[in-house]
Amino acid sequence: MSRPSYLCRLSQHYPISRFCASHLPGWENQGELVFVTSRECRDITPEEASEYILGYTIGNDLSCRFFQLPEQSGGRFFYAMDLDKFAPIGSVLVSPTIFAKETASTSLVTRINGEVKQNTVIEKDMIFFPDEILSWMSQNAFRQYSSQSFKFVKGKVTSLSVEEKTVLVDGQGLFSFDYLVIASGSTTESSITSGSTPIPFKASNSDDMRSRIKAAQELISTSSSIVIGGGGPIAVELAGELAEAAMEVEKPVSITIVSATERVLPMLKISGSEAAMKLLKNKNVVVRSSRKVIKTTPPVKGLGSWEIFLDNEEKLEADLYISATGAIPNNNFVPQEFLDEKGWVKVDQELRIRGKEGQAPLPIFAAGDITNNSMRLSFKAQEQAAVVAANIIADISGRTTRRSYDQGQCILMMVPVGSTGGTGQVFGLTPWSVMVRLIKGRDYFISKAASAVTA
Ligand SMILES: Cc1cc2nc3c(=O)[nH]c(=O)nc-3n(C[C@H](O)[C@H](O)[C@H](O)COP(=O)(O)OP(=O)(O)OC[C@H]3O[C@@H](n4cnc5c(N)ncnc54)[C@H](O)[C@@H]3O)c2cc1C
């Protein structure tokens, strides 16, 4: 499997990096059958694989032999091939239909300066066929990375020792580190406390997400009145979805948002908030503005209603109370000295945790929601991950230039209100409702999740 930077045309002169050229001779040409996929695929069977193969061509799978020695590549066998332009391919793409007819008789010949180095009938040489290989590759999102380059430990970090440079993983002992990145993110009140109906917006350290979602869906489907605490994007999106679902099944459900701010989505321009209010009103969602939920009590033994107490001594009652009042840091294992007053990890512009005054910088970074950068959004987490990676590489290679992270002032937000439209802010402008529907409202970016996970 080749990353884009490895690819080039077979007929092209490809420059060899100084790094590699300094270790010549000792590199190997290897003619290979290449298949090109037409789109991303996950967990497909060999039978399904052919639908994803756009065509076939040939390639030269170059290796810089020196770096295949474990001691030269840190034990990463594939490092020798992980070099720019080391996968020249092409220049003709043969359609799968023609390839299927011709495989039995097609041979692959590799010549170096006219001398034949390899001459093989493709079908005879294949241990696994392209369909089987693609199916196998699609099983594991991390397969694109060499297994030597990382280790996946499934467990919960329960403590961190800066002096010992270790983390303790629940039930699995100590793991030592040269560098540590804290990326433990955040959760929400409705995922972890008894002050809200359990809705797993983000159930950290939980493997039973499916059953928790199902339980939440069942509770919602049997309710006739729902109060949502909070006037941010989660509250507005949730209210829109619930109201639309109720309308679809023609069930009267009263939905109320309690917003501490005067307008919902206060981070947006006024026109964005007004658009949200209008869309919510069209779906019969009531908004109680400038009111705070100060206490809630759940139904006793599952019977009766939730009681929701507001800051004007008013009491609301509902079948469900769902808290959507912001993010809670997953910081149980992080030493107190690294946290700000709200529990977020304090980082500098390099996203590094600074040690005590006058001491050397710590080899500890943080990225994503857990940092004290206030814009807790997934694309911001990805930007931060890139900065942290660059700075760790700079540290290791002794470079003095460092990358900085600045979250900026620019709000980039799409807030669907049901599947038909929404509001938001894009480069200072309020997007058209239909644009929000097309960009986010149809699947809430779920289709992008797999590629985000595999980076
Ligand atoms: C309902 C909802 C809707 C959202 N919609 C959007 C949106 O439309 N657009 C957008 O950009 N952002 C959105 N966000 C925000 C986005 O989800 C976050 O910004 C993003 O998930 C942050 O990523 P992260 O990796 O920093 O943290 P997280 O996604 O929180 O991941 C942290 C991971 O660390 C694990 N963890 C925690 N503690 C430990 C521990 N002690 N040991 C080991 N592992 C641990 C957790 O289980 C989790 O897997 C939304 C958030 C919510 C709740």
Coordinates of C-alpha atoms and ligand atoms in Angstrom, one line a residue:
M1 CA 0.0 0.0 0.0
S2 CA 1.5 3.3 -1.0
R3 CA 1.0 6.8 0.4
P4 CA 0.6 9.6 -2.2
S5 CA 4.1 10.9 -1.6
Y6 CA 5.7 7.6 -2.6
L7 CA 4.0 7.5 -6.0
C8 CA 5.4 8.8 -9.3
R9 CA 5.2 7.8 -12.9
L10 CA 7.3 4.8 -14.0
S11 CA 8.6 6.7 -17.0
Q12 CA 9.6 9.7 -14.8
H13 CA 13.1 10.4 -13.6
Y14 CA 12.7 10.1 -9.8
P15 CA 15.1 11.9 -7.5
I16 CA 16.6 9.8 -4.7
S17 CA 16.9 11.7 -1.5
R18 CA 20.4 12.5 -0.2
F19 CA 19.6 10.4 2.8
C20 CA 19.0 7.3 0.6
A21 CA 21.7 8.1 -2.0
S22 CA 24.3 8.2 0.7
H23 CA 23.6 4.5 1.4
L24 CA 24.0 3.3 -2.2
P25 CA 24.7 0.8 -3.6
G26 CA 22.3 -1.5 -2.0
W27 CA 18.9 -0.8 -3.4
E28 CA 16.6 -3.2 -5.1
N29 CA 14.2 -3.0 -8.0
Q30 CA 11.2 -5.2 -7.9
G31 CA 8.5 -5.4 -10.6
E32 CA 5.0 -5.8 -9.1
L33 CA 1.4 -6.0 -10.2
V34 CA -0.4 -2.9 -8.9
F35 CA -4.1 -2.4 -8.4
V36 CA -5.6 1.1 -8.1
T37 CA -8.7 1.5 -5.9
S38 CA -11.6 3.8 -6.9
R39 CA -12.7 4.8 -3.4
E40 CA -12.2 4.2 0.3
C41 CA -13.2 0.8 1.5
R42 CA -13.6 -0.7 5.0
D43 CA -14.1 -4.3 6.1
I44 CA -15.1 -5.7 2.7
T45 CA -15.2 -9.3 1.6
P46 CA -13.1 -10.6 -1.3
E47 CA -16.3 -10.8 -3.3
E48 CA -17.1 -7.1 -2.7
A49 CA -13.5 -6.1 -3.4
S50 CA -13.8 -6.1 -7.2
E51 CA -16.3 -3.2 -7.0
Y52 CA -13.5 -1.1 -5.5
I53 CA -10.7 -1.9 -8.0
L54 CA -10.5 0.8 -10.7
G55 CA -7.9 -1.0 -12.7
Y56 CA -4.5 -2.7 -12.9
T57 CA -1.0 -1.4 -13.8
I58 CA 2.6 -2.3 -13.0
G59 CA 5.0 -0.7 -10.6
N60 CA 8.6 -0.8 -9.3
D61 CA 8.6 -1.5 -5.6
L62 CA 11.9 0.1 -4.7
S63 CA 13.7 -0.7 -1.5
C64 CA 16.7 0.9 0.0
R65 CA 18.2 -2.3 1.4
F66 CA 20.4 -0.6 4.0
F67 CA 17.3 0.4 5.9
Q68 CA 15.8 -3.0 5.9
L69 CA 18.3 -4.0 8.5
P70 CA 16.4 -3.9 11.8
E71 CA 19.2 -1.9 13.6
Q72 CA 19.1 0.8 10.8
S73 CA 15.3 1.2 10.8
G74 CA 14.4 0.8 14.4
G75 CA 13.0 -2.6 13.6
R76 CA 10.6 -1.2 11.0
F77 CA 11.0 -3.5 8.0
F78 CA 8.9 -1.4 5.6
Y79 CA 10.9 1.8 6.4
A80 CA 13.2 0.9 3.4
M81 CA 10.2 1.4 1.1
D82 CA 8.7 4.4 2.9
L83 CA 10.6 7.0 0.9
D84 CA 9.4 9.7 -1.4
K85 CA 9.0 8.5 -5.0
F86 CA 9.8 4.9 -4.1
A87 CA 6.7 3.6 -5.8
P88 CA 6.8 4.5 -9.5
I89 CA 3.7 3.1 -11.3
G90 CA 1.9 3.2 -14.6
S91 CA 1.6 4.5 -17.2
V92 CA -1.4 2.5 -18.5
L93 CA -4.4 1.5 -16.4
V94 CA -6.0 -1.8 -17.6
S95 CA -9.7 -2.2 -16.8
P96 CA -10.7 -5.1 -14.5
T97 CA -12.7 -6.8 -17.2
I98 CA -9.7 -7.0 -19.6
F99 CA -7.4 -8.0 -16.8
A100 CA -9.7 -10.9 -15.8
K101 CA -9.7 -12.2 -19.3
E102 CA -5.9 -11.9 -19.8
T103 CA -4.5 -12.8 -16.4
A104 CA -3.7 -16.4 -17.2
S105 CA -1.4 -15.4 -20.1
T106 CA -0.1 -12.0 -18.9
S107 CA 3.6 -11.9 -17.9
L108 CA 5.5 -9.3 -16.0
V109 CA 9.1 -8.5 -17.1
T110 CA 11.5 -6.3 -15.1
R111 CA 14.5 -5.0 -17.0
I112 CA 17.3 -2.9 -15.6
N113 CA 19.3 -1.2 -18.3
G114 CA 17.9 -3.7 -20.8
E115 CA 18.9 -6.8 -18.7
V116 CA 16.0 -9.0 -17.7
K117 CA 15.9 -9.3 -13.9
Q118 CA 12.5 -10.8 -13.5
N119 CA 10.1 -12.6 -15.9
T120 CA 7.0 -14.2 -14.5
V121 CA 3.5 -15.2 -15.5
I122 CA 1.5 -13.1 -13.1
E123 CA -1.2 -15.7 -12.3
K124 CA 1.4 -18.4 -11.5
D125 CA 3.3 -16.1 -9.1
M126 CA 0.4 -14.9 -7.1
I127 CA -0.1 -16.4 -3.7
F128 CA -3.1 -14.2 -3.0
F129 CA -5.3 -12.5 -5.6
P130 CA -5.9 -8.8 -5.6
D131 CA -9.5 -9.2 -4.3
E132 CA -8.2 -11.2 -1.3
I133 CA -5.4 -8.7 -0.6
L134 CA -7.8 -5.7 -0.8
S135 CA -10.3 -7.4 1.5
W136 CA -7.5 -8.2 4.0
M137 CA -6.1 -4.6 3.8
S138 CA -9.6 -3.2 4.5
Q139 CA -10.0 -5.1 7.8
N140 CA -7.8 -2.9 9.9
A141 CA -7.7 0.9 9.8
F142 CA -4.1 0.9 11.1
R143 CA -2.8 -1.5 8.5
Q144 CA -1.3 1.4 6.5
Y145 CA 1.2 1.9 9.3
S146 CA 3.9 -0.6 9.9
S147 CA 3.2 -2.8 12.9
Q148 CA 6.7 -2.0 14.2
S149 CA 5.9 1.7 14.3
F150 CA 3.3 1.6 17.1
K151 CA 1.7 -0.5 19.7
F152 CA -2.0 -0.3 20.5
V153 CA -2.7 -0.7 24.2
K154 CA -6.4 -0.9 25.1
G155 CA -6.7 0.4 28.6
K156 CA -7.3 3.4 30.9
V157 CA -4.4 5.5 32.1
T158 CA -4.9 5.9 35.9
S159 CA -1.8 7.9 36.8
L160 CA 1.2 9.7 35.4
S161 CA 4.7 10.1 37.0
V162 CA 6.7 12.9 35.5
E163 CA 9.8 12.0 37.4
E164 CA 9.8 8.3 36.4
K165 CA 8.4 9.1 32.9
T166 CA 5.8 6.4 33.2
V167 CA 2.0 6.0 33.0
L168 CA 0.1 3.4 34.8
V169 CA -2.5 1.6 32.7
D170 CA -5.4 0.0 34.6
G171 CA -4.6 -3.7 35.1
Q172 CA -1.7 -3.7 32.7
G173 CA 1.1 -2.1 34.7
L174 CA 3.6 0.7 34.0
F175 CA 4.5 2.0 30.5
S176 CA 7.6 4.2 30.2
F177 CA 7.9 7.0 27.7
D178 CA 10.4 9.4 26.3
Y179 CA 7.6 11.6 25.1
L180 CA 4.0 11.7 26.2
V181 CA 1.0 13.2 24.5
I182 CA -2.1 13.7 26.7
A183 CA -5.1 13.4 24.4
S184 CA -7.8 12.2 26.8
G185 CA -10.4 14.7 25.6
S186 CA -13.6 15.4 27.3
T187 CA -17.0 14.0 28.1
T188 CA -20.4 15.4 28.8
E189 CA -22.6 15.6 31.9
S190 CA -25.3 13.5 30.4
S191 CA -22.7 10.7 29.8
I192 CA -21.4 10.5 33.4
T193 CA -23.6 12.0 36.0
S194 CA -27.0 11.1 37.6
G195 CA -28.2 14.7 37.1
S196 CA -29.3 14.0 33.6
T197 CA -31.0 11.2 31.6
P198 CA -28.0 9.1 30.4
I199 CA -27.4 10.1 26.8
P200 CA -23.9 8.9 25.6
F201 CA -22.9 11.9 23.5
K202 CA -19.4 11.0 24.4
A203 CA -19.0 8.1 26.8
S204 CA -15.3 8.1 27.5
N205 CA -13.6 4.8 28.4
S206 CA -16.7 2.8 27.5
D207 CA -17.0 -0.1 25.1
D208 CA -20.7 -0.6 25.3
M209 CA -21.6 2.4 23.2
R210 CA -24.1 0.5 21.1
S211 CA -26.2 -0.7 24.0
R212 CA -26.0 2.8 25.6
I213 CA -27.3 4.4 22.5
K214 CA -30.0 1.8 22.2
A215 CA -31.1 2.4 25.8
A216 CA -31.2 6.2 25.2
Q217 CA -33.2 5.7 22.1
E218 CA -35.7 3.6 24.0
L219 CA -36.1 6.2 26.7
I220 CA -36.6 9.0 24.1
S221 CA -39.1 7.0 22.2
T222 CA -41.4 6.5 25.2
S223 CA -41.3 10.2 26.3
S224 CA -43.8 12.9 25.7
S225 CA -41.9 15.8 27.3
I226 CA -38.2 16.5 27.1
V227 CA -36.3 19.4 28.6
I228 CA -32.8 20.1 27.3
G229 CA -30.4 22.2 29.5
G230 CA -28.0 24.4 27.5
G231 CA -28.3 26.6 24.5
G232 CA -25.2 25.6 22.5
P233 CA -24.8 23.5 19.3
I234 CA -25.5 20.2 21.0
A235 CA -28.7 21.4 22.5
V236 CA -29.9 23.0 19.3
E237 CA -29.0 20.0 17.1
L238 CA -30.5 17.5 19.5
A239 CA -33.8 19.5 19.8
G240 CA -34.1 19.8 16.0
E241 CA -33.5 16.0 15.6
L242 CA -35.9 15.0 18.3
A243 CA -38.7 17.4 17.1
E244 CA -38.3 16.1 13.6
A245 CA -38.4 12.5 14.6
A246 CA -41.6 13.1 16.7
M247 CA -43.2 14.9 13.7
E248 CA -42.4 12.0 11.4
V249 CA -44.3 9.5 13.6
E250 CA -47.0 12.1 14.3
K251 CA -46.4 11.9 18.0
P252 CA -46.9 15.1 20.1
V253 CA -43.8 15.6 22.1
S254 CA -43.1 18.9 24.0
I255 CA -39.5 19.9 23.7
T256 CA -38.0 22.8 25.7
I257 CA -34.5 24.2 25.6
V258 CA -33.4 26.1 28.7
S259 CA -30.6 28.5 27.7
A260 CA -28.5 30.5 30.2
T261 CA -27.8 33.1 27.5
E262 CA -30.3 35.5 26.0
R263 CA -30.0 33.8 22.6
V264 CA -29.1 30.2 21.6
L265 CA -25.8 29.7 19.9
P266 CA -24.3 32.8 21.5
M267 CA -20.9 32.2 19.8
L268 CA -22.5 33.0 16.4
K269 CA -23.5 36.3 14.9
I270 CA -27.0 37.5 15.8
S271 CA -28.3 36.4 12.4
G272 CA -27.1 32.9 13.1
S273 CA -28.9 32.7 16.4
E274 CA -32.0 34.2 14.9
A275 CA -32.0 31.6 12.1
A276 CA -31.8 28.8 14.8
M277 CA -34.6 30.3 16.8
K278 CA -36.8 30.4 13.6
L279 CA -36.0 26.8 12.7
L280 CA -36.7 25.6 16.2
K281 CA -40.0 27.5 16.4
N282 CA -41.1 25.9 13.1
K283 CA -40.5 22.5 14.8
N284 CA -42.5 23.6 17.9
V285 CA -39.4 23.7 20.1
V286 CA -39.8 26.2 23.0
V287 CA -36.8 28.1 24.1
R288 CA -36.6 29.5 27.7
S289 CA -33.9 32.2 27.3
S290 CA -31.7 33.8 30.1
R291 CA -32.6 31.0 32.5
K292 CA -30.2 28.5 34.2
V293 CA -30.9 25.0 35.4
I294 CA -29.6 25.0 39.0
K295 CA -30.8 21.5 40.2
T296 CA -32.5 18.4 38.9
T297 CA -34.1 15.4 40.5
P298 CA -34.7 12.2 38.6
P299 CA -37.9 10.2 38.8
V300 CA -38.1 8.1 42.0
K301 CA -37.5 4.4 41.1
G302 CA -38.0 5.3 37.5
L303 CA -41.6 6.5 38.1
G304 CA -43.0 10.0 37.7
S305 CA -41.1 12.9 36.1
W306 CA -37.8 14.7 36.2
E307 CA -38.0 17.9 38.2
I308 CA -35.9 20.7 36.8
F309 CA -35.3 23.8 39.0
L310 CA -34.5 27.1 37.3
D311 CA -32.7 30.1 38.8
N312 CA -36.0 32.1 39.0
E313 CA -37.4 29.5 41.5
E314 CA -39.5 28.0 38.7
K315 CA -39.9 24.2 38.5
L316 CA -40.3 22.4 35.2
E317 CA -41.4 18.8 34.9
A318 CA -40.6 16.4 32.1
D319 CA -40.3 12.7 31.2
L320 CA -36.6 13.4 30.3
Y321 CA -34.1 15.9 31.3
I322 CA -31.0 16.0 29.0
S323 CA -28.0 18.1 30.0
A324 CA -26.1 19.6 27.1
T325 CA -24.2 22.1 29.2
G326 CA -20.7 21.7 27.8
A327 CA -17.6 19.6 28.0
I328 CA -16.0 18.0 31.1
P329 CA -12.3 17.3 31.0
N330 CA -11.1 13.7 31.3
N331 CA -8.2 14.6 33.6
N332 CA -8.3 12.1 36.5
F333 CA -4.8 10.9 35.9
V334 CA -3.2 14.3 35.2
P335 CA -1.2 15.9 38.0
Q336 CA -3.1 18.9 39.5
E337 CA -0.2 21.3 38.8
F338 CA -0.8 20.9 35.0
L339 CA -4.4 21.9 35.2
D340 CA -6.1 25.3 35.0
E341 CA -8.8 26.3 37.4
K342 CA -11.5 24.5 35.2
G343 CA -9.5 21.3 35.0
W344 CA -8.1 21.7 31.4
V345 CA -4.4 20.9 30.7
K346 CA -2.4 24.1 30.5
V347 CA -0.2 24.2 27.3
D348 CA 1.9 26.8 25.6
Q349 CA 1.8 27.7 21.9
E350 CA 3.9 24.6 21.1
L351 CA 1.2 22.6 22.9
R352 CA 3.8 21.6 25.4
I353 CA 3.2 21.4 29.1
R354 CA 5.7 23.7 30.8
G355 CA 7.5 22.5 33.8
K356 CA 8.2 24.5 36.9
E357 CA 9.7 28.0 36.5
G358 CA 13.4 27.8 35.6
Q359 CA 13.3 24.0 34.8
A360 CA 13.9 22.3 31.5
P361 CA 10.8 21.9 29.2
L362 CA 9.0 18.6 29.9
P363 CA 8.7 16.0 27.2
I364 CA 5.0 16.1 27.6
F365 CA 2.5 17.6 25.1
A366 CA -1.3 17.7 25.0
A367 CA -3.7 18.0 22.1
G368 CA -7.4 18.2 21.5
D369 CA -10.3 18.9 23.9
I370 CA -8.2 18.3 27.0
T371 CA -6.1 21.4 26.5
N372 CA -7.0 24.8 27.7
N373 CA -7.6 26.0 24.2
S374 CA -11.3 27.0 24.3
M375 CA -12.4 25.9 20.8
R376 CA -13.1 22.2 21.5
L377 CA -13.9 21.0 18.0
S378 CA -12.7 17.9 16.2
F379 CA -11.0 19.7 13.3
K380 CA -9.1 21.8 15.9
A381 CA -8.0 18.6 17.6
Q382 CA -6.6 17.4 14.3
E383 CA -4.7 20.7 13.7
Q384 CA -3.3 20.3 17.2
A385 CA -2.2 16.7 16.6
A386 CA -0.2 17.9 13.6
V387 CA 1.6 20.6 15.7
V388 CA 2.4 18.2 18.4
A389 CA 3.8 15.6 16.0
A390 CA 5.9 18.3 14.3
N391 CA 7.3 19.5 17.6
I392 CA 8.2 16.0 18.8
I393 CA 10.0 15.3 15.6
A394 CA 11.9 18.6 15.9
D395 CA 12.8 17.7 19.5
I396 CA 14.1 14.3 18.5
S397 CA 16.0 15.5 15.5
G398 CA 17.5 18.5 17.4
R399 CA 15.9 21.1 15.2
T400 CA 15.4 24.5 16.8
T401 CA 12.3 25.6 14.7
R402 CA 9.0 24.7 16.4
R403 CA 5.4 24.9 15.2
S404 CA 2.9 27.0 17.1
Y405 CA -0.8 26.5 17.5
D406 CA -3.1 29.5 17.5
Q407 CA -6.8 28.6 17.6
G408 CA -7.6 32.0 16.1
Q409 CA -10.8 34.0 16.3
C410 CA -12.5 32.6 13.3
I411 CA -15.7 30.6 14.1
L412 CA -16.3 27.8 11.7
M413 CA -19.5 26.0 12.7
M414 CA -22.4 24.2 11.1
V415 CA -25.4 23.5 13.2
P416 CA -28.2 21.5 11.6
V417 CA -31.7 21.9 13.0
G418 CA -33.2 18.6 11.7
S419 CA -32.3 17.2 8.4
T420 CA -33.8 20.0 6.3
G421 CA -31.6 22.9 7.2
G422 CA -29.7 24.7 9.8
T423 CA -27.4 27.7 10.7
G424 CA -23.8 28.4 11.7
Q425 CA -21.0 30.7 10.8
V426 CA -18.4 30.3 8.0
F427 CA -15.7 33.0 7.6
G428 CA -17.9 35.6 9.4
L429 CA -21.0 34.9 7.4
T430 CA -24.2 33.0 8.3
P431 CA -24.5 30.1 5.8
W432 CA -27.7 29.4 3.9
S433 CA -29.8 26.8 5.6
V434 CA -29.6 24.5 2.6
M435 CA -25.8 24.7 2.7
V436 CA -25.8 23.4 6.3
R437 CA -28.1 20.6 5.2
L438 CA -25.9 19.6 2.3
I439 CA -22.6 19.8 4.2
K440 CA -23.5 18.4 7.6
G441 CA -27.2 17.8 8.1
R442 CA -27.5 14.7 6.1
D443 CA -25.1 12.5 8.2
Y444 CA -23.4 14.8 10.8
F445 CA -20.0 14.0 9.2
I446 CA -20.3 10.3 10.2
S447 CA -19.0 9.3 6.8
K448 CA -15.8 11.2 7.5
A449 CA -15.2 9.4 10.8
A450 CA -13.2 6.4 9.4
S451 CA -10.7 8.6 7.6
A452 CA -10.3 10.9 10.6
V453 CA -9.4 7.9 12.8
T454 CA -6.9 6.6 10.3
A455 CA -5.4 10.0 9.8
Ligands
LIG1 C1 -22.6 15.8 20.7 C2 -21.3 16.4 20.2 C3 -21.3 16.9 18.9 C4 -20.1 17.5 18.4 N1 -20.1 18.0 17.1 C5 -19.0 18.5 16.6 C6 -19.0 19.0 15.2 O1 -20.0 18.9 14.5 N2 -17.8 19.5 14.7 C7 -16.7 19.5 15.4 O2 -15.7 19.9 14.9 N3 -16.7 19.0 16.7 C8 -17.8 18.5 17.3 N4 -17.8 18.1 18.6 C9 -16.5 18.2 19.4 C10 -15.6 17.0 19.1 O3 -16.3 15.8 19.3 C11 -14.3 17.1 19.9 O4 -13.7 18.3 19.7 C12 -13.4 16.0 19.6 O5 -13.9 14.7 19.8 C13 -12.1 16.1 20.4 O6 -11.2 15.0 20.1 P1 -10.2 14.5 21.2 O7 -9.4 13.4 20.5 O8 -9.4 15.7 21.8 O9 -11.0 14.0 22.4 P2 -12.1 12.8 22.5 O10 -12.9 12.7 21.3 O11 -12.8 13.1 23.8 O12 -11.2 11.5 22.7 C14 -10.5 11.2 23.9 C15 -10.3 9.7 24.0 O13 -9.5 9.5 25.1 C16 -10.0 8.4 25.9 N5 -9.6 8.6 27.3 C17 -10.1 9.5 28.2 N6 -9.5 9.3 29.4 C18 -8.6 8.3 29.2 C19 -7.6 7.6 30.1 N7 -7.5 8.0 31.3 N8 -6.9 6.6 29.5 C20 -7.1 6.2 28.2 N9 -7.9 6.8 27.4 C21 -8.7 7.8 27.9 C22 -11.5 8.6 25.7 O14 -12.2 7.3 26.0 C23 -11.6 9.0 24.2 O15 -11.5 7.8 23.4 C24 -18.9 17.5 19.2 C25 -18.9 17.0 20.5 C26 -20.1 16.5 21.0 C27 -20.1 15.9 22.4

